[in-house]
XYZ file of C-alpha atoms in Angstrom:
557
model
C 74.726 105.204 10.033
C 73.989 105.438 13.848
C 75.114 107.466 16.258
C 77.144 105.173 18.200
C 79.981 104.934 15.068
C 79.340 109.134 14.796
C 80.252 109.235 18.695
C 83.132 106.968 18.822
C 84.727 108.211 15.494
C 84.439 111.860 17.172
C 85.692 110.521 20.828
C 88.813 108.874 19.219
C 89.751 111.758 16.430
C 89.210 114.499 19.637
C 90.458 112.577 22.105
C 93.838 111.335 20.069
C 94.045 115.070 18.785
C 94.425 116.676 22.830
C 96.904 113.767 24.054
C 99.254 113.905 20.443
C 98.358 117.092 18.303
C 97.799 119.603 21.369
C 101.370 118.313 23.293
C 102.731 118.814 20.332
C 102.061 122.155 19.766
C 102.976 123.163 23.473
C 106.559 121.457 22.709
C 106.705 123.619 19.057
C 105.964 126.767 20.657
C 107.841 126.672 23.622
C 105.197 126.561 26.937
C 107.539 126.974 29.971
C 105.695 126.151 33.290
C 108.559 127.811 34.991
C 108.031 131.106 33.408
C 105.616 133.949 35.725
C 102.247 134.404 34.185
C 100.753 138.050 33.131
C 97.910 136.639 36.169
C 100.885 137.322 38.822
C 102.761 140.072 36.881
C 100.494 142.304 35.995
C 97.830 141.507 39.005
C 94.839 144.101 39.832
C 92.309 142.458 41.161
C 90.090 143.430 38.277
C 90.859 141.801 34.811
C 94.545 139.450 36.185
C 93.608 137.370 38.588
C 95.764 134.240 39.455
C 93.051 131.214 38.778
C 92.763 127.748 39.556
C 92.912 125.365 35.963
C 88.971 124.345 36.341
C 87.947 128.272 37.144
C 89.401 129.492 34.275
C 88.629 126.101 32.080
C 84.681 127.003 33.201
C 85.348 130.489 32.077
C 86.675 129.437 28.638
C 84.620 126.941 28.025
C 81.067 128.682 29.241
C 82.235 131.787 27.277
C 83.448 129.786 23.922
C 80.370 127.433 23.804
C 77.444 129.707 23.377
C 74.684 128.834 21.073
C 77.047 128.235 17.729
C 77.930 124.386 18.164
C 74.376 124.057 18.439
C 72.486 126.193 15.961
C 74.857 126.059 13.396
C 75.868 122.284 12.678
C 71.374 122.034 12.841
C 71.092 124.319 10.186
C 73.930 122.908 7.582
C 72.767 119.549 8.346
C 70.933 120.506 5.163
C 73.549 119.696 3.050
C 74.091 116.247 4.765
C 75.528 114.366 7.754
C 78.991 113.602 6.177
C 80.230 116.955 5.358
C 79.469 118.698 8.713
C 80.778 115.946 10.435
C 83.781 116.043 8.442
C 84.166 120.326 9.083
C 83.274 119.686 12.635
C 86.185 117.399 13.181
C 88.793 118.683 10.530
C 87.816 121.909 11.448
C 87.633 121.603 15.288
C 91.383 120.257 15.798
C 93.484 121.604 12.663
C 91.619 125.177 12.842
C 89.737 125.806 15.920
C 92.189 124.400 18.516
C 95.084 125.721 16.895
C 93.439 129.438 16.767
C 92.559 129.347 20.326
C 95.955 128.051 21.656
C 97.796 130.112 19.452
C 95.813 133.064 20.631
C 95.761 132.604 24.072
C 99.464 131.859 24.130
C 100.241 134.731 22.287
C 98.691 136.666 24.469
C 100.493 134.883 27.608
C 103.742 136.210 25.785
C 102.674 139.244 25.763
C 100.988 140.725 29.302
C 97.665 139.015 28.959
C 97.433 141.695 26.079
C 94.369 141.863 23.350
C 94.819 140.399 19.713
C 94.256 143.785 18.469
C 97.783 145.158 21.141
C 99.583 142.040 19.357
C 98.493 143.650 16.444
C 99.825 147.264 17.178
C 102.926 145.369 18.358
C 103.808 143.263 15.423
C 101.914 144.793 12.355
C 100.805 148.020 12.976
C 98.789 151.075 14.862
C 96.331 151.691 11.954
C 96.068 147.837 11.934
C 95.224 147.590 15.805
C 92.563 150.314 15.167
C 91.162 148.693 12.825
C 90.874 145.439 14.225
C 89.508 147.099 17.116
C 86.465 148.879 15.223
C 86.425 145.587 13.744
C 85.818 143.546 16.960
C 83.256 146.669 18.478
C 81.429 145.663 14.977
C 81.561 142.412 15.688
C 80.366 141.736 19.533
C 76.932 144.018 18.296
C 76.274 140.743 16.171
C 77.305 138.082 18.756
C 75.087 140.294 21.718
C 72.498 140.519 19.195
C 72.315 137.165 17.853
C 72.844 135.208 21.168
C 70.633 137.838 23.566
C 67.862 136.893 21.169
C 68.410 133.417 21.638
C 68.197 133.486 25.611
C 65.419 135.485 24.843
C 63.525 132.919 23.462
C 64.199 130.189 25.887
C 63.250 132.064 28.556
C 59.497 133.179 26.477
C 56.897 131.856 29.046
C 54.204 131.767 26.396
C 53.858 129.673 23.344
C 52.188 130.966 20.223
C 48.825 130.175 21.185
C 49.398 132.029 24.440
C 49.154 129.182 26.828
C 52.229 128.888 29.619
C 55.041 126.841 28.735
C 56.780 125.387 31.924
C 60.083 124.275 30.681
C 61.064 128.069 29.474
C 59.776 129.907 33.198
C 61.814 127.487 35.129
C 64.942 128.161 32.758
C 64.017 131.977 33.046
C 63.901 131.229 37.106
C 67.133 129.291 37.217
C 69.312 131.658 35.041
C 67.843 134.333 37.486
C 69.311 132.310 40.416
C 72.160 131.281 38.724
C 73.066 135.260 38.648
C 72.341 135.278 41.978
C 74.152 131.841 43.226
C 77.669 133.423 41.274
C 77.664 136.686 43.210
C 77.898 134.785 46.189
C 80.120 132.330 44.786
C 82.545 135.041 43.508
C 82.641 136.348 47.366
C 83.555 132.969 48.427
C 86.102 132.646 46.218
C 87.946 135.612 46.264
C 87.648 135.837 50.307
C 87.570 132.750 51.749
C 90.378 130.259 51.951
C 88.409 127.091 50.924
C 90.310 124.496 48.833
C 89.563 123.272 45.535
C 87.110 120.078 46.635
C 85.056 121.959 48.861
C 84.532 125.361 45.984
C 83.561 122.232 43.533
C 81.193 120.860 46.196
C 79.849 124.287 46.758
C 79.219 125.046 43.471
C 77.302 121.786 42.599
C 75.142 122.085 45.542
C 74.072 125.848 44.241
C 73.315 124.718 41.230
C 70.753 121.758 42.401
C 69.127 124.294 44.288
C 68.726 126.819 41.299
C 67.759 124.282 39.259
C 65.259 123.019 41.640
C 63.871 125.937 42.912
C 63.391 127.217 39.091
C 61.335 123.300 38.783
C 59.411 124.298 41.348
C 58.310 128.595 40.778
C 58.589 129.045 37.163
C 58.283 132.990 36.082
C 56.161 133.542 32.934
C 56.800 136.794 30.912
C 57.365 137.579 27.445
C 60.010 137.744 25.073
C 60.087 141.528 25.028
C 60.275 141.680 28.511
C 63.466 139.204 28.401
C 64.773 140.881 25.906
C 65.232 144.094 28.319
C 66.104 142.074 31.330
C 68.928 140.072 29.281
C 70.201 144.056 28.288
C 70.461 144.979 31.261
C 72.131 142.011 33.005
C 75.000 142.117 30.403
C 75.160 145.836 30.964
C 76.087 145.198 34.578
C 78.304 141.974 33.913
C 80.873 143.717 31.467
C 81.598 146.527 33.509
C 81.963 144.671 37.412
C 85.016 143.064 37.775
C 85.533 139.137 36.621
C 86.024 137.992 39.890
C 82.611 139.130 41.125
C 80.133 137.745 38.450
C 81.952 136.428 35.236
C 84.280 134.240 36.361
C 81.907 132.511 39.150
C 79.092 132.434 36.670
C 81.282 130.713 34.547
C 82.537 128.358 36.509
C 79.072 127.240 37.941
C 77.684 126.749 34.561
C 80.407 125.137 33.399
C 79.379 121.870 35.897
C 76.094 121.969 34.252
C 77.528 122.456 30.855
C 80.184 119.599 30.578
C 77.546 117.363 32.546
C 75.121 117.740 29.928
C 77.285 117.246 27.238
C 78.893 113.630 29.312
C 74.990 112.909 29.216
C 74.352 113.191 26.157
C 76.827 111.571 25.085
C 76.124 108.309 27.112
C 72.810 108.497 26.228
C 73.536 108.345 22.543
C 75.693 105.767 23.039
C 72.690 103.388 25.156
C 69.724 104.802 23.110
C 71.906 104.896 19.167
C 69.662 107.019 17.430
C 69.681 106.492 13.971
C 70.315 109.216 11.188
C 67.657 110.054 9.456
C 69.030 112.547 7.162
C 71.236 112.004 4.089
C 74.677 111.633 3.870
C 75.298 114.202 1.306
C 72.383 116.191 -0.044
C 74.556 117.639 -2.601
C 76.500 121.335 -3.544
C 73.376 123.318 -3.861
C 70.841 123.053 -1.155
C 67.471 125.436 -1.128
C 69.565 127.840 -3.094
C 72.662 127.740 -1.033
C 76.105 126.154 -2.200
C 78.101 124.020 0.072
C 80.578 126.651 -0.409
C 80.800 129.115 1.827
C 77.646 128.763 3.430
C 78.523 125.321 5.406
C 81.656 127.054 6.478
C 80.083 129.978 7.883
C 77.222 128.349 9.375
C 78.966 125.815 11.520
C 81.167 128.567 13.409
C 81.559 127.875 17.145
C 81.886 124.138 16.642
C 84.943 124.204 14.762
C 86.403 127.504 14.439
C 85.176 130.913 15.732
C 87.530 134.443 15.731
C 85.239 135.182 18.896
C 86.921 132.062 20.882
C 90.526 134.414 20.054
C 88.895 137.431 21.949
C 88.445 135.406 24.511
C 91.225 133.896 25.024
C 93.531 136.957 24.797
C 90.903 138.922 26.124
C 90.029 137.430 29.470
C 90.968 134.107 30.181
C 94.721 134.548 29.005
C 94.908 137.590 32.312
C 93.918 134.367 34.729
C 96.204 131.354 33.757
C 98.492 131.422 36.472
C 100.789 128.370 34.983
C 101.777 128.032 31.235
C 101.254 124.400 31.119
C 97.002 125.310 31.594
C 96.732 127.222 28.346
C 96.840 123.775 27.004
C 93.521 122.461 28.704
C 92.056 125.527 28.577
C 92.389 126.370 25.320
C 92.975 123.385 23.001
C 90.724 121.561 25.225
C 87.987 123.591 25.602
C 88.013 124.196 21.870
C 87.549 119.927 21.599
C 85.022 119.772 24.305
C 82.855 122.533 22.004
C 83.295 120.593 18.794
C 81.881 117.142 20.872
C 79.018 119.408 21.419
C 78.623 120.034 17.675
C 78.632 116.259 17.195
C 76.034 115.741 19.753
C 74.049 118.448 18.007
C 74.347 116.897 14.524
C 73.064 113.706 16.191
C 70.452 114.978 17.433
C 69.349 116.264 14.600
C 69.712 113.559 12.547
C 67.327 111.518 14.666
C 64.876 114.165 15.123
C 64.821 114.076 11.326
C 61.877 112.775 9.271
C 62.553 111.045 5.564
C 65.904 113.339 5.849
C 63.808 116.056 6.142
C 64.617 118.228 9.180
C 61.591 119.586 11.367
C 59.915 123.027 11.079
C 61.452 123.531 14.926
C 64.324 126.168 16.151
C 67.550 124.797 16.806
C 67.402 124.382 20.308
C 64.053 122.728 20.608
C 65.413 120.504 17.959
C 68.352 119.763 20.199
C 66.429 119.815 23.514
C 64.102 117.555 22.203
C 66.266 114.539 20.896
C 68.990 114.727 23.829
C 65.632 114.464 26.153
C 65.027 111.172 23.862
C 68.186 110.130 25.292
C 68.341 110.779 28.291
C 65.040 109.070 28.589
C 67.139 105.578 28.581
C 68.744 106.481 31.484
C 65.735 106.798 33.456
C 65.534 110.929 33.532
C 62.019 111.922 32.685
C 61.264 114.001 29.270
C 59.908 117.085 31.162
C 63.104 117.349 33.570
C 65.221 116.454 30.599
C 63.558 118.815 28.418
C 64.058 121.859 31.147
C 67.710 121.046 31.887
C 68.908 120.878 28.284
C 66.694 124.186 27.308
C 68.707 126.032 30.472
C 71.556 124.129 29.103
C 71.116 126.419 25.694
C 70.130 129.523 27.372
C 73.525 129.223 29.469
C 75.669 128.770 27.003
C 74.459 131.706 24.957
C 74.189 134.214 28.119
C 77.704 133.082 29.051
C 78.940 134.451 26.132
C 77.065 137.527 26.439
C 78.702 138.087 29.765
C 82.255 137.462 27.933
C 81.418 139.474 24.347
C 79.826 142.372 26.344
C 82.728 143.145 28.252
C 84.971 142.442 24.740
C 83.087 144.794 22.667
C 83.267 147.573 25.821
C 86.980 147.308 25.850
C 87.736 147.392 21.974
C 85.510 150.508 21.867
C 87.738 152.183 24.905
C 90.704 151.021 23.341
C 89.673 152.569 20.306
C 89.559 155.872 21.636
C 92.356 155.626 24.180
C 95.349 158.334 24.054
C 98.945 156.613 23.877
C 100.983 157.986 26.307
C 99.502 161.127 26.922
C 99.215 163.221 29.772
C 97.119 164.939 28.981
C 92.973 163.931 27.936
C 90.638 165.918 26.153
C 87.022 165.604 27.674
C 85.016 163.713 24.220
C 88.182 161.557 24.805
C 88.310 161.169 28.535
C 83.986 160.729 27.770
C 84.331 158.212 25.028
C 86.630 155.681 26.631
C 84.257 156.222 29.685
C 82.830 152.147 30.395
C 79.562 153.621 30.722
C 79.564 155.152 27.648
C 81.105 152.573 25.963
C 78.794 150.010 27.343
C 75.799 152.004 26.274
C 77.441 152.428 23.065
C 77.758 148.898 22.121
C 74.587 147.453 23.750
C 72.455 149.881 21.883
C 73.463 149.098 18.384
C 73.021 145.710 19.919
C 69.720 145.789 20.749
C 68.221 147.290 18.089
C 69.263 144.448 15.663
C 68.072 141.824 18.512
C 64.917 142.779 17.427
C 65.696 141.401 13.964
C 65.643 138.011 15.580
C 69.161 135.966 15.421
C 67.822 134.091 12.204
C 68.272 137.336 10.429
C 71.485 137.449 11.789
C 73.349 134.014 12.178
C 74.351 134.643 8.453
C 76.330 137.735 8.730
C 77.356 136.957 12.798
C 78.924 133.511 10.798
C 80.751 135.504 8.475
C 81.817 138.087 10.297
C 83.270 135.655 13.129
C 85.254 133.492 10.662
C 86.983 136.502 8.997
C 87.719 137.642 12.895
C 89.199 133.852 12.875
C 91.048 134.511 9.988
C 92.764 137.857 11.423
C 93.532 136.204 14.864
C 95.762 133.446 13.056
C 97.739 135.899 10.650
C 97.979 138.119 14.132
C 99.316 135.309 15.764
C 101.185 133.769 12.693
C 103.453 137.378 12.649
C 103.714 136.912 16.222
C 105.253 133.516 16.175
C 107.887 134.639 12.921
C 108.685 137.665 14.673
C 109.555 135.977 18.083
C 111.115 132.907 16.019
C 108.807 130.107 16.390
C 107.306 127.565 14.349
C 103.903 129.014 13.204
C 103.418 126.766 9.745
C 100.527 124.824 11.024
C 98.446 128.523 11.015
C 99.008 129.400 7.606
C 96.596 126.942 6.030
C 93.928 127.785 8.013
C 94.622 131.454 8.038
C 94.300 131.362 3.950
C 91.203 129.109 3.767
C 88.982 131.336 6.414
C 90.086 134.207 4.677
C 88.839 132.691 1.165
C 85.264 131.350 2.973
C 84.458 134.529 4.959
C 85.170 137.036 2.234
C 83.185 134.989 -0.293
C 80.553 134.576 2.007
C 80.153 138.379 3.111
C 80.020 139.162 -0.688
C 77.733 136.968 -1.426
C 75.628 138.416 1.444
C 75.510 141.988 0.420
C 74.980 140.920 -3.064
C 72.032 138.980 -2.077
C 70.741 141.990 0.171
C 71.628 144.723 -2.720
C 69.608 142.179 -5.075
C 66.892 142.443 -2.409
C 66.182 145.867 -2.057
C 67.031 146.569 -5.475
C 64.130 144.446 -7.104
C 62.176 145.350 -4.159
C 61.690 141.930 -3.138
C 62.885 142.530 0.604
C 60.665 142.131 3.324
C 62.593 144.137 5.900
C 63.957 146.931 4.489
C 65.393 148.709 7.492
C 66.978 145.716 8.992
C 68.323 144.928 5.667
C 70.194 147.916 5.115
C 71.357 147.599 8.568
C 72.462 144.060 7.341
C 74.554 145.465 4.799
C 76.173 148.168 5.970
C 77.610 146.066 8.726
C 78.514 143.666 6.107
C 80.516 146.180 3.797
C 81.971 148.049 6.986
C 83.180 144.167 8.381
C 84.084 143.613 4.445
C 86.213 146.553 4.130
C 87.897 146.511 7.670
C 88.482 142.708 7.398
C 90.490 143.027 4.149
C 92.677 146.358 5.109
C 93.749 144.200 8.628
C 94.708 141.312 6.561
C 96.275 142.687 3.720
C 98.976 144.427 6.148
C 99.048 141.341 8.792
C 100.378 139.469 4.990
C 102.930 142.232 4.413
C 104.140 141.808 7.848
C 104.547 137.911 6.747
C 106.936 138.715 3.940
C 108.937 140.879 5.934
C 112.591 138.838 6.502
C 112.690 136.829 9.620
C 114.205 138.927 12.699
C 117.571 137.121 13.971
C 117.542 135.279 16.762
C 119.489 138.216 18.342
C 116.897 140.410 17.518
């Protein structure tokens, strides 16, 4: 197989799933352009804010994309070409897509309000505080996993010591990206330019970060970055969106979707051959296909993170109905053509199916660089742009996941309707304390390094999946719409996450047990989040099911 058949297979099954699938579902549900948007109705300034289609498509997109479609269709490529092809496509349009659309439109519906309010709303209290410890639980593993990755690609030194080039102009360019969006948010928000010129704008800002990081690359270590990425999301969950999320997002999101339109044109001139097998079989260096290739590949087909952010953020900025259809379902599409381009690349980095002793994203940067080589763009530029690339998508969805994990802690401890609030309440739903609260948990298993990690992160993020489509599936019977096409995906990420998280803290029990482990702290850390996500994940489910059996209200009702 080459990867000209992979690319057009994956064009026409995305592609035909957006123009048929996605319209379809808008029609089913009911998306009424006319109807005012939370954006206009429930406008602050802070979190609603009325958005053009591309801001809030380079929001989505740049928050959803992170490192997932990359790392994790590299690492089950052990088990074959065919079957995470297959998950990445099946998965991305009948799972993914669906979660995110339903999500975000539930959330429309309903004030720009969390998953875990729709939860309260339709389910439960005790199931909304659940979900919510469940989601604070959660974001630690996505801040840990992903601040370790930008981490890495922003390491100046090799492990010989000597400088590498590629990683200090990345660490330069994110710098000025930061930067470049604070400015870009003032424009925005202040100045009455019109769409063509904030587009020009933003691509001209980001050719000078990018050149300017080419040209003064900073060198410093991966402890260092690991404090400097802490501190940055620190700041970018608690200022509002307008000011550095949002523009961030949209800036990166030009670099973003151009590398990915790259990529894919280069695969389709240079067609790389697959050098790995089609199906290495069920049991792969002790892992079964099942769960493990359904919890590894996360991001690029379905991903409960992708539902906070779509009721979480991006839902308070659509300011028409009709763009929760590109925004969602489409961004969701555009992340699983990613994936694609990820498994091709590692299929032709590949040697006698064997796949290097490289991390994911030098694997990735690496091939696409081959690429891009046959349209003239040298392998050290190549190299730095796809490696920035990476490290954008994963501190995108710090910014996002930060800010997520502040808000379900202060939700957590919020009073309901009171007027009056103790001070450990009025303290704990403080967004200083709540920041430090999440980012410190964080950052101690950071140091773990996100291969430790990705595991439990993958399992924990499809049973979130699995709770945001029975939250939404209630929604959609209780409000008297069509919500059939969530209840097969609902049951099967239910069945691969809670297998998966068992078979994690049996392994780790096993471990420490036998005294086999090597890390002892950070696998007891390991396991108590996975028991704590284990136990929350099946209470929240269990009574978003009973709310499922409950007759349907009347359409009076």
């Amino acid at each position: 197989m080459n990867g000209i058949t992979i690319m057009l297979i994956a064009l026409v099954v995305l592609g035909g799933a957006y123009l048929i699938y996605g319209r379809y579902l808008a029609r089913t549900w009911g998306v009424d352009p006319k109807c005012p948007t939370p954006a206009y109705t429930m406008r602050d300034g802070v979190d609603y804010v009325p958005s053009d289609t591309g801001v809030v498509f380079g929001h989505q997109f740049a928050s959803i994309a992170g490192a997932g479609p990359i790392n994790g269709p590299i690492q089950a490529a052990v088990f074959g070409w065919v079957p995470v092809l297959l998950w990445v496509l099946i998965g991305g349009v009948f799972f993914g897509a669906v979660q995110d659309f339903s999500a975000m439109f539930a959330s429309v519906k309903n004030k720009g309000r969390t998953i875990g309010y729709i939860i309260e709303l339709y389910i439960g209290k005790t199931g909304k505080q659940l979900f919510l410890l469940f989601t604070w639980l959660f974001s630690i593993l996505v801040v840990a996993a992903f601040a370790d990755v930008v981490a890495n690609t922003f390491n100046g030194f090799d492990a010989a010591g000597a400088t590498v080039q590629a990683n200090g102009a990345v660490a330069t360019t994110s710098i000025l990206f930061i930067a470049a969006a604070v400015g870009l948010g003032m424009l925005l928000r202040y100045a009455r330019t019109g769409k063509w010129l904030n587009t020009l704008i933003a691509v001209m800002l980001l050719v000078a970060c990018v050149g300017l990081g080419l040209a003064f690359p900073v060198y410093a270590s991966t402890n260092f970055w690991h404090i400097f990425v802490f501190i940055y999301i620190a700041v970018a969950s608690i200022v509002p969106v307008w000011a550095l999320l949002q523009p961030r997002d949209y800036l990166n999101s030009y670099l973003l979707v151009a590398m990915i339109v790259a990529a894919v044109v280069g695969i389709l001139v240079f067609n790389p051959t697959m050098n790995l097998n089609a199906f290495s079989g069920f049991v792969v260096n002790g892992q079964t296909l099942f769960p493990y290739l359904f919890v590894t590949i996360a991001c690029g087909a379905v991903s409960g993170f992708h539902a906070l952010v779509s009721s979480g953020t991006a839902s308070k900025q659509i300011k028409n109905e009709r763009d929760m259809l590109p925004v969602s379902f489409g961004a969701m599409l555009m992340e699983s053509m990613l994936a694609v381009v990820a498994l091709v690349a590692v299929g032709y980095m590949a040697v006698g199916g064997v796949i290097p002793n490289m991390t994911q994203p030098q694997i990735f940067a690496n091939a696409v660089a081959a690429f891009l080589q046959k349209l003239g763009i040298p392998q050290d530029i190549s190299i730095t742009l796809i490696t920035l690339s990476v490290s954008a998508f994963a501190l995108t969805s710090l910014d996002s996941v930060a800010r997520v994990g502040r808000l379900a802690f202060q939700e957590f401890f919020q009073a309901d309707f009171q007027a009056e609030v103790g001070p450990v309440r009025r303290f704990l739903t403080d967004k200083y304390v709540a920041t430090l609260a999440t980012l410190a948990l964080a950052f101690a298993l950071a140091k773990l390094g996100y291969s430790n990690i990705w595991p439990l992160f993958g399992s924990a993020n499809q049973l979130l999946s699995a709770l945001a489509l029975i939250a939404c599936a209630v929604f959609f019977k209780k409000t008297n719409r069509k919500g059939f096409m969530l209840w097969i995906p609902m049951i099967a990420m239910l069945l691969v996450t809670l297998s998966a998280l068992a078979v994690t803290i049996y392994t780790k029990l096993s471990g420490l047990a036998t005294g086999l482990s090597n890390n002892v702290g950070g696998d007891l850390l390991q396991t108590a989040f996975a028991v704590a996500l284990m136990i929350l994940g099946v209470i929240v489910a269990g009574q978003g099911l009973k709310a499922l059996r409950v007759k349907r209200a009347s359409p009076a009702a």
